Amino acid sequence: MNPEDLKQKFESAGQGHVFEFFETLTDSGKSDLLGQLEQVDLSELKALNDELVFSGGKRDDIDFSKLTPAPYKPLPADKISDAEWSSAKRAGEEAIKAGRIAAFVVAGGQGTRLGFNAPKGLYKVTPVKHKSLFQVFAEKILSASRKYGVGIPWLIMTSHINDAATRSFFAENGFFGLNPDDVIFFKQGLMPAVDASGKIIMESKSKIAMTPDGHGGCLRAMCRSGAIGELKKRGIDCISYFQVDNPLVNIIDPYFIGFHILGGSEMSSKMIPKAYELEKVGHFCLLDGKTCVVEYSDLPQEYQKMRDENGKLKFVSGSVAIHVLDRDFVERLGGNASGSAKLPFHRADKKIPHIGKNGEKITPDKPNGIKFEMFVFDALPLAKSPVIIEGFRGDEFSPVKNAEGVDSPLTCKNHQKQQAARWLAKVGCATMADSENVPVFDMEISPLFASNEEDFVINWNALPQKPEITDGFYI
Ligand code: UTP
């Protein structure tokens, strides 16, 4: 499209300001801007502005009186001796050994709350060896791959902001022992960011602010990038999905994979009982017979606090962003889906660097703009036979979201130490803890020794000589 036509189009859409500095740009600046503007779908942007910016973005389409808690498979007292859980484990192990499973981390987020100046996966999280999040995940995958004697491909979704730095980190670290051919990077899509009046934000005179399209963007990014085709070629039909900020995640969990397969599910989820009424997690619910996740910000507090006839929290199932996705399901939704089969967008208020009236760069210290994001859990109502199983928080979930306070590097480090202490207690090794029940010693168990409690007990008992447990213990 020629520049004049494009300008006309943006002006009629009320977005003409993107051309404000056009005449002052070099030829390459002009062509960069035009190239970017051609990618913007102005009618989609108008619809998003109407729905999410001018209306404040609150969901008003839920009839809460119809909402009920989604059913889930509760954790038995002992998974090993429970008939249903052990047959799920057998089915899961068979699928893993048959090479049907890939791991998948969404790592395209900007991690603004943590305030770390690099991709979040590079953040060092472990208590003794200070391993990065990516190293922890790589070692979990490597350990499962060795245990089951099979290659387990790992998909890593990045964004245009962190893709190069992520790839270099893996290359510099020898892919942490993984086969580089089994690590598949791809970038997610972008959406323009707008201000409170729906105007596209200019990041510089020749660039509009484009932000990643949310973790739900992974469905279309897997299809567009060819990652799904690659999985098909390798005979993989189950994708184990997790987030980059949670080092406790049990990535290759045969119980979970088994329940997914035996249940004929297209998308399965792990739930963790909420730690307290107003915990900031999504809630697994049923609405009109469909499983869905209702964000804490959309669920009125009276529902978040509601108790059942036994005094237990009614909406207790917290979503921790751990799923198994069927490859065909991803293809159905992320391919050429239209209308109701497409994931909806949500608004997120973020700090977005931009230019001022005279083109000067401004780095805001509080949210100044709105980005449009899709959420992966919005795929749940579209999935056949979704299965939800309960997970044990201490072995599944401790995200690093904030620089301090709740869900911070310190809470995550303490949870890793508590997990190590719990596993050691299972083999008869007691450790000292402070008044908050945090071990006084720094301790760390490498995923290469064991990445779940069952394997830890087996591997520890097989050690000819048990190591002493002192400060800085690492195995
Ligand atoms: P968060 O919701 O924590 O968002 O992402 P964020 O952008 O990483 O962090 P803040 O809100 O700016 O502090 C949850 C998971 O989804 C991924 C993140 O990388 C993380 O694994 N994500 C999020 C994407 O892959 N793409 C996105 O566009 C957004």
PDB file of C-alpha atoms and ligand atoms in Angstrom, residues 106-114 120 157 188 212-215 243-245 350 371 373 401, ligand 1:
ATOM      1  CA  VAL A 106       6.056 -20.095  27.404  1.00  0.00           C
ATOM      2  CA  ALA A 107       8.853 -17.600  27.926  1.00  0.00           C
ATOM      3  CA  GLY A 108       7.733 -14.637  25.871  1.00  0.00           C
ATOM      4  CA  GLY A 109       6.539 -12.484  28.770  1.00  0.00           C
ATOM      5  CA  GLN A 110       8.236  -9.251  29.753  1.00  0.00           C
ATOM      6  CA  GLY A 111       8.585 -10.009  33.466  1.00  0.00           C
ATOM      7  CA  THR A 112       8.075  -6.356  34.356  1.00  0.00           C
ATOM      8  CA  ARG A 113       7.125  -7.106  37.972  1.00  0.00           C
ATOM      9  CA  LEU A 114      10.413  -8.869  38.662  1.00  0.00           C
ATOM     10  CA  LYS A 120      13.261 -14.250  32.870  1.00  0.00           C
ATOM     11  CA  MET A 157       8.289 -19.714  23.006  1.00  0.00           C
ATOM     12  CA  GLN A 188       5.097 -15.411  19.557  1.00  0.00           C
ATOM     13  CA  PRO A 212       3.659  -9.896  22.907  1.00  0.00           C
ATOM     14  CA  ASP A 213       0.128 -11.222  22.454  1.00  0.00           C
ATOM     15  CA  GLY A 214      -0.059 -13.173  25.735  1.00  0.00           C
ATOM     16  CA  HIS A 215       0.649 -16.800  26.605  1.00  0.00           C
ATOM     17  CA  GLN A 243       5.480 -21.221  32.531  1.00  0.00           C
ATOM     18  CA  VAL A 244       9.003 -19.893  32.744  1.00  0.00           C
ATOM     19  CA  ASP A 245       8.641 -18.554  36.277  1.00  0.00           C
ATOM     20  CA  LYS A 350       1.600  -2.151  31.734  1.00  0.00           C
ATOM     21  CA  LYS A 371      -1.604  -4.318  25.952  1.00  0.00           C
ATOM     22  CA  GLU A 373      -3.227 -10.521  25.522  1.00  0.00           C
ATOM     23  CA  LYS A 401       6.756 -13.008  39.803  1.00  0.00           C
TER      24      LYS A 401
HETATM   25  P1  UTP B   1       2.932 -13.331  33.377  1.00  0.00           P
HETATM   26  O1  UTP B   1       1.481 -13.261  33.410  1.00  0.00           O
HETATM   27  O2  UTP B   1       3.623 -13.466  34.681  1.00  0.00           O
HETATM   28  O3  UTP B   1       3.475 -12.092  32.571  1.00  0.00           O
HETATM   29  O4  UTP B   1       3.361 -14.541  32.445  1.00  0.00           O
HETATM   30  P2  UTP B   1       4.947 -11.546  32.326  1.00  0.00           P
HETATM   31  O5  UTP B   1       4.841 -10.654  31.130  1.00  0.00           O
HETATM   32  O6  UTP B   1       5.967 -12.645  32.220  1.00  0.00           O
HETATM   33  O7  UTP B   1       5.318 -10.745  33.643  1.00  0.00           O
HETATM   34  P3  UTP B   1       4.823  -9.314  34.156  1.00  0.00           P
HETATM   35  O8  UTP B   1       3.330  -9.402  34.307  1.00  0.00           O
HETATM   36  O9  UTP B   1       5.252  -8.300  33.128  1.00  0.00           O
HETATM   37  O10 UTP B   1       5.535  -9.154  35.467  1.00  0.00           O
HETATM   38  C1  UTP B   1       3.084 -15.881  32.782  1.00  0.00           C
HETATM   39  C2  UTP B   1       3.831 -16.754  31.791  1.00  0.00           C
HETATM   40  O11 UTP B   1       3.386 -16.510  30.479  1.00  0.00           O
HETATM   41  C3  UTP B   1       4.469 -16.144  29.653  1.00  0.00           C
HETATM   42  C4  UTP B   1       5.537 -15.618  30.606  1.00  0.00           C
HETATM   43  O12 UTP B   1       6.811 -15.669  30.012  1.00  0.00           O
HETATM   44  C5  UTP B   1       5.346 -16.545  31.771  1.00  0.00           C
HETATM   45  O13 UTP B   1       5.959 -17.786  31.515  1.00  0.00           O
HETATM   46  N1  UTP B   1       4.017 -15.116  28.687  1.00  0.00           N
HETATM   47  C6  UTP B   1       3.304 -14.050  29.113  1.00  0.00           C
HETATM   48  C7  UTP B   1       4.340 -15.273  27.367  1.00  0.00           C
HETATM   49  O14 UTP B   1       5.019 -16.265  26.981  1.00  0.00           O
HETATM   50  N2  UTP B   1       3.930 -14.319  26.492  1.00  0.00           N
HETATM   51  C8  UTP B   1       3.218 -13.241  26.867  1.00  0.00           C
HETATM   52  O15 UTP B   1       2.859 -12.417  25.996  1.00  0.00           O
HETATM   53  C9  UTP B   1       2.889 -13.100  28.212  1.00  0.00           C
END
